[in-house]
Amino acid sequence: MSVASLRIAARETVSGLPRAFWWLWISTLINRLGAFVSTFLALYLTLDRGYSASYAGLVASLHGLGGVVSSIGAGIMTDRLGRRPTLVIAQTSTAFAVALLGFMTDPVAIAGVAFLVGMASNASRPAVQAMMADIVKPEDRVRAFSLNYWAINLGFAVSSMAAGFIAQYSYLAGFLGEATLTLVCALVVFLKLPESRPEHTAAEKVAEPGIGIGTVLKDGRFMGVVGLSFLISLIFQQGYVGLPVAMGTDGFSSSDFGLAIAVNGILIVALQIPLTRYTQHRDPRHLLIVSALLAGYGFGLTAFAGSVAVYALTICVWTLAEIVNAPTQTGLIVRLSPTHGRGRYQGVYTMSWSVAALLAPLMSGYVIDHFGASWLWGACAVLGTVTAVGYWALMRGLSTGDGAGGRVVVTEEAKETEGTEELAEVGDVAEEAAGAGGTAVSGHRAESAV
């Protein structure tokens, strides 16, 4: 591809988006450039404070629990109070909570403040997503979400390397640095972003959805996908809770982990869009099965890693799984969800990642403390295999019914060929999902994004 073609492609990617979007994008990038707690909390507790892996896992779980608790409340605030006030409150609260965490020395206090950090940082998510949908035209939203996801991963890659070196000299400097940049984020939102909440019509105020949470929970096939999402999320979470502890136990420094894990963000930034374009018309069954196996055995290979370079190679393997799984699985979720119930379906799907974020640290801490890291990586390989088999079994016989929004339903007479044809249509949604829903797989990074 020529330089001129690259310039044209870049211009088409960024043109036509409103000024407010770019201020929101800048705030996202600043937020992720300052990321420290979510990446280095486990190393801070085990290497600097001398706590056990089990305790580090408990604190990480409380951090995740805070995010789960705040998600519903933050959504209500976003609709009632407004997007801009919710963002400012969440980011200011996050800044003070992160700074406070850096000064805590008592184990109970550390755990409690980590819970508050999780609550505050996750409270931004509903407001950011709502504001982006408000200010960007429908035809440009996929591109806007993709650019925002790109900023998240670019900031993550840079902050991982920088924070690793900062941590060698002072973990407190890392906490204060994140607090400062989060405050800058709040200032950008307060000074540059107008309130975007649309006014509701009378008809919209009285309209009631036709689908409840009970409907979602009774949808067996959808809940099966949610269960598989939970399993693969348990695997991916180990890159941020199990891997740093295991590397620290093996004698590697925080900067070594920072360099290794930065490969994840760099590869996503470089390969997410081109790989999605390549896979969007492939059979989703094959893609989901392959991604589950890559994730499981990518982490499984970590048992044989003895240098930063080998750790980085294993990260490359499971990062490819992340890139493939994100748009494909989200595309499947879109097809399984009726249009008028998509919010509830997406909420239950997202909850699978939140629950995994709670359990993964406990799982990794217990296994490493009692059996060793090799058993953890072996368990990841087993989970990957189980998830792959689950994808194969669950998606046999899928065909498209007459449901709203092209919802995928099951028919008794569905033939294997029909399932393949209809599942191929899920791939057509994958490119859209890469922008709007791909963050689900990188939920650990997106969780504290602006």
Short mmCIF file of C-alpha atoms in Angstrom, two decimals:
data_model
loop_
_atom_site.label_atom_id
_atom_site.label_comp_id
_atom_site.label_asym_id
_atom_site.label_seq_id
_atom_site.Cartn_x
_atom_site.Cartn_y
_atom_site.Cartn_z
CA MET A 1 0.00 0.00 0.00
CA SER A 2 1.38 3.41 -1.00
CA VAL A 3 1.86 6.35 1.34
CA ALA A 4 -0.90 8.20 -0.50
CA SER A 5 -3.30 5.30 0.08
CA LEU A 6 -2.43 5.22 3.76
CA ARG A 7 -3.10 8.94 4.03
CA ILE A 8 -6.47 8.55 2.36
CA ALA A 9 -7.39 5.65 4.64
CA ALA A 10 -6.33 7.63 7.73
CA ARG A 11 -8.30 10.69 6.59
CA GLU A 12 -11.43 8.60 6.01
CA THR A 13 -11.04 7.03 9.45
CA VAL A 14 -10.94 10.29 11.39
CA SER A 15 -12.97 12.69 9.24
CA GLY A 16 -16.55 13.75 9.91
CA LEU A 17 -16.60 13.14 13.67
CA PRO A 18 -17.77 16.03 15.89
CA ARG A 19 -15.41 18.13 17.97
CA ALA A 20 -16.95 16.86 21.21
CA PHE A 21 -16.03 13.30 20.25
CA TRP A 22 -12.38 14.20 19.94
CA TRP A 23 -12.34 15.81 23.38
CA LEU A 24 -13.90 12.62 24.74
CA TRP A 25 -11.28 10.61 22.83
CA ILE A 26 -8.48 12.75 24.27
CA SER A 27 -9.81 12.26 27.79
CA THR A 28 -9.88 8.50 27.20
CA LEU A 29 -6.28 8.49 26.00
CA ILE A 30 -5.12 10.59 28.96
CA ASN A 31 -6.95 8.26 31.33
CA ARG A 32 -5.31 5.15 29.92
CA LEU A 33 -1.85 6.77 29.77
CA GLY A 34 -2.15 7.11 33.53
CA ALA A 35 -3.31 3.56 34.18
CA PHE A 36 -1.35 2.02 37.03
CA VAL A 37 -3.51 0.44 39.70
CA SER A 38 -5.33 -2.06 37.50
CA THR A 39 -2.07 -3.33 35.98
CA PHE A 40 0.36 -3.24 38.90
CA LEU A 41 -1.82 -3.71 41.96
CA ALA A 42 -0.88 -7.38 42.31
CA LEU A 43 2.85 -6.65 42.00
CA TYR A 44 2.58 -3.78 44.46
CA LEU A 45 0.95 -5.97 47.08
CA THR A 46 3.21 -9.00 46.66
CA LEU A 47 6.62 -7.47 45.87
CA ASP A 48 6.50 -4.09 47.61
CA ARG A 49 4.23 -4.86 50.55
CA GLY A 50 5.14 -8.52 50.92
CA TYR A 51 1.60 -9.91 51.03
CA SER A 52 0.68 -13.35 49.74
CA ALA A 53 -0.75 -14.07 46.30
CA SER A 54 -4.02 -15.02 47.97
CA TYR A 55 -4.30 -11.62 49.64
CA ALA A 56 -3.44 -9.88 46.36
CA GLY A 57 -6.18 -11.92 44.70
CA LEU A 58 -8.65 -10.92 47.42
CA VAL A 59 -7.88 -7.21 46.94
CA ALA A 60 -8.17 -7.52 43.17
CA SER A 61 -11.53 -9.23 43.61
CA LEU A 62 -12.75 -6.43 45.89
CA HIS A 63 -11.62 -3.95 43.23
CA GLY A 64 -13.74 -5.85 40.72
CA LEU A 65 -16.65 -6.11 43.14
CA GLY A 66 -16.62 -2.34 43.47
CA GLY A 67 -17.08 -2.09 39.72
CA VAL A 68 -20.01 -4.47 39.75
CA VAL A 69 -21.70 -2.58 42.58
CA SER A 70 -21.31 0.82 40.90
CA SER A 71 -22.39 -0.15 37.39
CA ILE A 72 -26.16 0.00 38.03
CA GLY A 73 -25.95 3.15 40.13
CA ALA A 74 -23.74 4.87 37.56
CA GLY A 75 -26.20 4.00 34.80
CA ILE A 76 -29.03 5.58 36.77
CA MET A 77 -26.90 8.69 37.41
CA THR A 78 -26.07 8.93 33.71
CA ASP A 79 -29.75 9.07 32.77
CA ARG A 80 -31.03 11.16 35.67
CA LEU A 81 -28.15 13.50 36.51
CA GLY A 82 -26.56 13.64 33.07
CA ARG A 83 -23.50 12.31 31.25
CA ARG A 84 -21.15 15.20 31.99
CA PRO A 85 -21.80 15.46 35.76
CA THR A 86 -21.51 11.69 36.14
CA LEU A 87 -18.15 11.69 34.36
CA VAL A 88 -16.79 14.56 36.43
CA ILE A 89 -17.94 12.99 39.71
CA ALA A 90 -16.61 9.54 38.77
CA GLN A 91 -13.23 10.78 37.60
CA THR A 92 -12.71 13.13 40.54
CA SER A 93 -13.65 10.36 42.96
CA THR A 94 -11.30 7.96 41.19
CA ALA A 95 -8.41 10.41 41.45
CA PHE A 96 -8.81 10.88 45.20
CA ALA A 97 -9.37 7.16 45.82
CA VAL A 98 -6.26 6.16 43.84
CA ALA A 99 -4.11 8.72 45.67
CA LEU A 100 -5.47 7.51 49.00
CA LEU A 101 -4.70 3.89 48.12
CA GLY A 102 -1.04 4.76 47.64
CA PHE A 103 -0.78 5.89 51.28
CA MET A 104 -2.60 2.93 52.85
CA THR A 105 -0.48 0.47 54.87
CA ASP A 106 -3.01 -1.56 56.87
CA PRO A 107 -4.23 -4.63 54.94
CA VAL A 108 -7.87 -3.98 55.81
CA ALA A 109 -7.56 -0.35 54.73
CA ILE A 110 -5.89 -1.35 51.47
CA ALA A 111 -8.70 -3.78 50.68
CA GLY A 112 -11.38 -1.22 51.53
CA VAL A 113 -9.87 1.58 49.45
CA ALA A 114 -9.29 -0.81 46.53
CA PHE A 115 -13.04 -1.50 46.62
CA LEU A 116 -13.69 2.27 46.45
CA VAL A 117 -11.27 2.63 43.53
CA GLY A 118 -13.15 -0.10 41.66
CA MET A 119 -16.47 1.61 42.34
CA ALA A 120 -15.30 5.05 41.22
CA SER A 121 -13.35 3.98 38.14
CA ASN A 122 -16.14 1.78 36.75
CA ALA A 123 -18.74 4.52 37.23
CA SER A 124 -17.45 6.30 34.12
CA ARG A 125 -18.32 3.52 31.70
CA PRO A 126 -22.09 4.05 31.26
CA ALA A 127 -21.62 7.81 30.88
CA VAL A 128 -18.87 7.49 28.26
CA GLN A 129 -20.85 5.01 26.17
CA ALA A 130 -24.03 7.08 26.41
CA MET A 131 -22.27 10.34 25.56
CA MET A 132 -20.54 8.79 22.55
CA ALA A 133 -23.86 7.51 21.25
CA ASP A 134 -25.40 10.95 21.87
CA ILE A 135 -22.81 13.04 20.03
CA VAL A 136 -21.93 10.77 17.10
CA LYS A 137 -24.27 10.12 14.18
CA PRO A 138 -25.56 6.53 13.93
CA GLU A 139 -23.65 5.86 10.71
CA ASP A 140 -20.38 6.93 12.36
CA ARG A 141 -20.75 5.16 15.71
CA VAL A 142 -18.88 1.99 14.76
CA ARG A 143 -15.92 4.08 13.62
CA ALA A 144 -16.09 6.21 16.76
CA PHE A 145 -16.15 3.19 19.11
CA SER A 146 -13.25 1.66 17.17
CA LEU A 147 -11.18 4.82 17.57
CA ASN A 148 -12.02 4.94 21.27
CA TYR A 149 -11.00 1.29 21.69
CA TRP A 150 -7.78 2.07 19.82
CA ALA A 151 -7.05 4.90 22.27
CA ILE A 152 -7.68 2.59 25.23
CA ASN A 153 -5.19 0.02 24.00
CA LEU A 154 -2.60 2.56 22.85
CA GLY A 155 -2.70 4.19 26.26
CA PHE A 156 -2.53 0.80 27.95
CA ALA A 157 0.56 -0.22 25.97
CA VAL A 158 2.40 3.01 26.76
CA SER A 159 1.37 3.13 30.42
CA SER A 160 2.35 -0.51 30.99
CA MET A 161 5.92 0.17 29.94
CA ALA A 162 6.20 3.53 31.69
CA ALA A 163 4.55 2.40 34.91
CA GLY A 164 6.82 -0.65 35.07
CA PHE A 165 9.90 1.56 35.22
CA ILE A 166 8.23 4.01 37.63
CA ALA A 167 7.38 1.14 39.96
CA GLN A 168 11.05 0.18 40.21
CA TYR A 169 11.70 3.46 42.00
CA SER A 170 8.40 4.28 43.70
CA TYR A 171 4.99 2.66 43.61
CA LEU A 172 3.62 5.76 45.35
CA ALA A 173 4.69 7.86 42.36
CA GLY A 174 2.62 5.57 40.16
CA PHE A 175 -0.49 6.03 42.32
CA LEU A 176 -0.05 9.81 42.42
CA GLY A 177 0.65 9.92 38.68
CA GLU A 178 -2.60 8.11 37.90
CA ALA A 179 -4.49 10.38 40.28
CA THR A 180 -3.08 13.47 38.58
CA LEU A 181 -3.91 12.33 35.06
CA THR A 182 -7.41 11.29 36.13
CA LEU A 183 -7.97 14.79 37.49
CA VAL A 184 -6.77 16.17 34.13
CA CYS A 185 -9.42 13.94 32.55
CA ALA A 186 -12.10 15.42 34.77
CA LEU A 187 -10.97 18.94 33.84
CA VAL A 188 -11.11 18.13 30.12
CA VAL A 189 -14.65 16.83 30.50
CA PHE A 190 -15.74 19.78 32.66
CA LEU A 191 -14.22 22.45 30.42
CA LYS A 192 -14.64 21.02 26.93
CA LEU A 193 -17.59 18.63 26.84
CA PRO A 194 -21.19 19.88 26.88
CA GLU A 195 -24.02 17.83 28.35
CA SER A 196 -25.31 15.50 25.64
CA ARG A 197 -28.30 13.84 27.30
CA PRO A 198 -31.23 14.02 24.83
CA GLU A 199 -34.66 15.15 25.93
CA HIS A 200 -37.19 12.31 25.99
CA THR A 201 -40.54 12.60 24.26
CA ALA A 202 -43.74 11.86 26.16
CA ALA A 203 -44.13 8.59 24.26
CA GLU A 204 -40.61 7.49 25.21
CA LYS A 205 -41.25 8.26 28.87
CA VAL A 206 -44.32 6.02 29.07
CA ALA A 207 -43.05 3.23 26.81
CA GLU A 208 -42.36 -0.03 28.59
CA PRO A 209 -40.04 -2.73 27.30
CA GLY A 210 -41.60 -6.05 26.45
CA ILE A 211 -38.74 -8.17 27.76
CA GLY A 212 -37.63 -8.55 31.36
CA ILE A 213 -34.53 -10.03 32.96
CA GLY A 214 -36.48 -13.23 33.53
CA THR A 215 -36.94 -13.58 29.78
CA VAL A 216 -33.20 -13.31 29.28
CA LEU A 217 -32.39 -15.84 31.98
CA LYS A 218 -34.84 -18.35 30.46
CA ASP A 219 -33.18 -18.09 27.04
CA GLY A 220 -31.17 -21.29 27.25
CA ARG A 221 -28.97 -20.86 24.22
CA PHE A 222 -28.12 -17.27 25.07
CA MET A 223 -27.29 -18.19 28.66
CA GLY A 224 -25.08 -20.95 27.30
CA VAL A 225 -23.08 -18.33 25.41
CA VAL A 226 -22.94 -16.25 28.60
CA GLY A 227 -21.56 -19.26 30.46
CA LEU A 228 -18.87 -19.78 27.81
CA SER A 229 -18.10 -16.07 27.97
CA PHE A 230 -17.53 -16.46 31.70
CA LEU A 231 -15.09 -19.35 31.14
CA ILE A 232 -13.02 -17.58 28.51
CA SER A 233 -13.03 -14.43 30.63
CA LEU A 234 -11.54 -16.41 33.51
CA ILE A 235 -8.71 -17.29 31.14
CA PHE A 236 -8.09 -13.77 29.81
CA GLN A 237 -8.17 -12.26 33.30
CA GLN A 238 -5.07 -14.28 34.23
CA GLY A 239 -3.01 -11.96 32.07
CA TYR A 240 -3.57 -9.24 34.68
CA VAL A 241 -3.91 -11.14 37.96
CA GLY A 242 -2.09 -14.46 37.63
CA LEU A 243 0.71 -13.51 35.22
CA PRO A 244 2.21 -10.61 37.23
CA VAL A 245 2.22 -12.66 40.42
CA ALA A 246 3.80 -15.65 38.66
CA MET A 247 6.48 -13.48 37.05
CA GLY A 248 7.21 -11.82 40.39
CA THR A 249 7.51 -15.23 42.05
CA ASP A 250 9.99 -16.27 39.35
CA GLY A 251 12.18 -13.26 40.13
CA PHE A 252 11.15 -10.89 37.35
CA SER A 253 10.73 -7.20 38.10
CA SER A 254 7.73 -4.96 37.57
CA SER A 255 9.40 -3.43 34.50
CA ASP A 256 9.84 -6.94 33.04
CA PHE A 257 6.12 -7.54 33.41
CA GLY A 258 5.36 -4.11 31.98
CA LEU A 259 7.42 -4.80 28.86
CA ALA A 260 5.86 -8.22 28.39
CA ILE A 261 2.22 -7.22 28.87
CA ALA A 262 2.65 -4.14 26.67
CA VAL A 263 2.85 -6.58 23.74
CA ASN A 264 -0.87 -7.24 24.27
CA GLY A 265 -1.89 -3.65 23.76
CA ILE A 266 0.52 -3.09 20.88
CA LEU A 267 -0.75 -6.12 18.97
CA ILE A 268 -4.38 -5.12 19.49
CA VAL A 269 -3.65 -1.61 18.22
CA ALA A 270 -1.82 -2.99 15.19
CA LEU A 271 -3.96 -6.02 14.29
CA GLN A 272 -7.53 -5.55 15.57
CA ILE A 273 -8.91 -3.81 12.47
CA PRO A 274 -7.05 -5.78 9.75
CA LEU A 275 -7.71 -9.15 11.42
CA THR A 276 -11.38 -8.30 11.89
CA ARG A 277 -11.66 -7.45 8.20
CA TYR A 278 -10.09 -10.81 7.38
CA THR A 279 -12.29 -12.89 9.71
CA GLN A 280 -15.64 -11.13 9.35
CA HIS A 281 -16.92 -13.49 6.64
CA ARG A 282 -15.48 -16.68 8.17
CA ASP A 283 -17.54 -19.31 9.94
CA PRO A 284 -17.98 -17.97 13.51
CA ARG A 285 -18.05 -21.49 14.93
CA HIS A 286 -14.53 -22.11 13.72
CA LEU A 287 -13.36 -18.69 14.90
CA LEU A 288 -14.78 -19.11 18.40
CA ILE A 289 -13.40 -22.63 18.77
CA VAL A 290 -9.96 -21.56 17.55
CA SER A 291 -9.95 -18.48 19.79
CA ALA A 292 -10.82 -20.58 22.85
CA LEU A 293 -8.01 -23.02 22.11
CA LEU A 294 -5.53 -20.20 21.45
CA ALA A 295 -6.49 -18.55 24.72
CA GLY A 296 -6.27 -21.74 26.79
CA TYR A 297 -3.05 -23.07 25.32
CA GLY A 298 -1.50 -19.60 24.99
CA PHE A 299 -1.69 -19.33 28.76
CA GLY A 300 -0.82 -23.01 29.08
CA LEU A 301 2.50 -22.36 27.33
CA THR A 302 3.34 -19.84 30.05
CA ALA A 303 4.31 -22.81 32.23
CA PHE A 304 7.41 -23.20 30.03
CA ALA A 305 8.40 -19.51 30.02
CA GLY A 306 11.74 -18.68 31.59
CA SER A 307 12.57 -15.30 30.07
CA VAL A 308 10.78 -12.05 29.27
CA ALA A 309 10.98 -12.86 25.57
CA VAL A 310 9.22 -16.22 26.00
CA TYR A 311 6.58 -14.63 28.22
CA ALA A 312 6.02 -12.07 25.46
CA LEU A 313 5.63 -14.85 22.89
CA THR A 314 2.96 -16.57 24.97
CA ILE A 315 1.18 -13.22 25.31
CA CYS A 316 1.21 -12.96 21.51
CA VAL A 317 -0.67 -16.26 21.30
CA TRP A 318 -3.51 -15.39 23.67
CA THR A 319 -3.69 -11.84 22.32
CA LEU A 320 -4.55 -13.30 18.90
CA ALA A 321 -7.32 -15.22 20.67
CA GLU A 322 -8.56 -11.97 22.21
CA ILE A 323 -8.57 -10.18 18.86
CA VAL A 324 -10.52 -12.98 17.16
CA ASN A 325 -12.93 -13.70 20.00
CA ALA A 326 -13.98 -10.12 20.73
CA PRO A 327 -15.86 -9.19 17.54
CA THR A 328 -17.02 -12.72 16.77
CA GLN A 329 -18.57 -13.45 20.14
CA THR A 330 -20.14 -10.00 20.37
CA GLY A 331 -21.56 -10.47 16.89
CA LEU A 332 -23.14 -13.72 18.07
CA ILE A 333 -24.61 -11.95 21.09
CA VAL A 334 -26.14 -9.30 18.81
CA ARG A 335 -27.79 -11.99 16.67
CA LEU A 336 -29.10 -13.86 19.70
CA SER A 337 -30.66 -10.70 21.14
CA PRO A 338 -34.10 -9.42 20.05
CA THR A 339 -33.95 -5.75 19.11
CA HIS A 340 -36.37 -4.61 21.80
CA GLY A 341 -34.49 -6.52 24.51
CA ARG A 342 -30.91 -5.91 23.45
CA GLY A 343 -30.02 -3.76 26.46
CA ARG A 344 -30.97 -6.44 28.97
CA TYR A 345 -29.28 -9.14 26.94
CA GLN A 346 -26.08 -7.10 26.72
CA GLY A 347 -26.28 -6.38 30.44
CA VAL A 348 -26.42 -10.06 31.34
CA TYR A 349 -23.61 -10.80 28.89
CA THR A 350 -21.42 -8.07 30.38
CA MET A 351 -22.10 -9.43 33.85
CA SER A 352 -20.30 -12.63 32.90
CA TRP A 353 -17.09 -10.63 32.60
CA SER A 354 -17.70 -8.81 35.88
CA VAL A 355 -18.21 -12.06 37.77
CA ALA A 356 -15.09 -13.52 36.17
CA ALA A 357 -13.16 -10.42 37.25
CA LEU A 358 -14.21 -11.20 40.82
CA LEU A 359 -13.35 -14.89 40.76
CA ALA A 360 -10.20 -14.90 38.61
CA PRO A 361 -7.96 -13.23 41.23
CA LEU A 362 -9.14 -15.62 43.92
CA MET A 363 -8.59 -18.55 41.61
CA SER A 364 -5.07 -17.50 40.61
CA GLY A 365 -4.02 -16.58 44.14
CA TYR A 366 -5.22 -19.86 45.64
CA VAL A 367 -3.71 -22.04 42.92
CA ILE A 368 -0.33 -20.26 42.93
CA ASP A 369 -0.06 -20.32 46.74
CA HIS A 370 -1.07 -23.97 47.15
CA PHE A 371 0.03 -25.72 43.97
CA GLY A 372 2.29 -23.39 41.98
CA ALA A 373 1.88 -21.33 38.83
CA SER A 374 2.29 -24.32 36.50
CA TRP A 375 -1.01 -25.71 37.76
CA LEU A 376 -2.70 -22.39 37.02
CA TRP A 377 -1.49 -22.43 33.41
CA GLY A 378 -2.54 -26.06 33.07
CA ALA A 379 -6.01 -25.14 34.35
CA CYS A 380 -6.20 -22.41 31.70
CA ALA A 381 -5.48 -24.98 28.99
CA VAL A 382 -8.25 -27.21 30.37
CA LEU A 383 -10.71 -24.30 30.51
CA GLY A 384 -9.82 -23.36 26.93
CA THR A 385 -10.52 -26.90 25.76
CA VAL A 386 -13.84 -27.05 27.64
CA THR A 387 -14.87 -23.68 26.18
CA ALA A 388 -13.99 -24.79 22.65
CA VAL A 389 -16.08 -27.96 23.05
CA GLY A 390 -18.87 -25.82 24.46
CA TYR A 391 -18.85 -23.52 21.43
CA TRP A 392 -18.96 -26.54 19.13
CA ALA A 393 -21.88 -28.14 20.98
CA LEU A 394 -23.87 -24.97 21.60
CA MET A 395 -23.92 -23.62 18.06
CA ARG A 396 -24.97 -26.74 16.21
CA GLY A 397 -28.28 -26.25 14.44
CA LEU A 398 -28.48 -22.48 14.68
CA SER A 399 -30.73 -20.90 12.07
CA THR A 400 -32.45 -17.56 11.65
CA GLY A 401 -36.07 -17.22 12.66
CA ASP A 402 -38.48 -14.41 12.20
CA GLY A 403 -37.61 -12.72 15.45
CA ALA A 404 -37.14 -9.02 15.60
CA GLY A 405 -33.83 -7.81 14.50
CA GLY A 406 -32.94 -11.07 12.85
CA ARG A 407 -32.67 -12.84 16.15
CA VAL A 408 -31.09 -16.27 15.89
CA VAL A 409 -33.38 -19.04 17.14
CA VAL A 410 -33.26 -22.80 17.19
CA THR A 411 -35.35 -25.04 14.97
CA GLU A 412 -35.66 -28.75 15.46
CA GLU A 413 -35.19 -29.43 11.78
CA ALA A 414 -32.19 -27.11 11.35
CA LYS A 415 -29.60 -28.74 9.18
CA GLU A 416 -25.90 -28.43 9.67
CA THR A 417 -25.56 -26.56 6.39
CA GLU A 418 -28.27 -24.14 7.38
CA GLY A 419 -26.51 -23.51 10.65
CA THR A 420 -23.29 -22.78 8.83
CA GLU A 421 -24.97 -20.33 6.46
CA GLU A 422 -26.74 -18.48 9.24
CA LEU A 423 -23.71 -18.44 11.48
CA ALA A 424 -21.76 -16.92 8.62
CA GLU A 425 -24.14 -13.99 8.91
CA VAL A 426 -22.90 -13.48 12.45
CA GLY A 427 -19.49 -12.79 10.97
CA ASP A 428 -21.00 -9.90 9.02
CA VAL A 429 -21.75 -8.27 12.34
CA ALA A 430 -18.22 -8.89 13.61
CA GLU A 431 -16.65 -5.78 12.15
CA GLU A 432 -19.33 -3.63 13.77
CA ALA A 433 -18.90 -5.45 17.04
CA ALA A 434 -15.14 -4.95 16.99
CA GLY A 435 -15.71 -1.26 17.53
CA ALA A 436 -18.77 -1.22 19.71
CA GLY A 437 -18.34 -4.42 21.66
CA GLY A 438 -14.75 -5.47 21.32
CA THR A 439 -13.96 -3.78 24.60
CA ALA A 440 -15.84 -6.52 26.36
CA VAL A 441 -12.92 -8.91 26.00
CA SER A 442 -10.49 -6.28 27.16
CA GLY A 443 -12.82 -5.48 29.99
CA HIS A 444 -10.00 -5.34 32.46
CA ARG A 445 -8.49 -2.39 30.62
CA ALA A 446 -11.78 -0.81 29.66
CA GLU A 447 -13.12 -1.14 33.19
CA SER A 448 -11.16 1.88 34.39
CA ALA A 449 -11.22 3.73 31.10
CA VAL A 450 -12.84 7.13 31.03
#
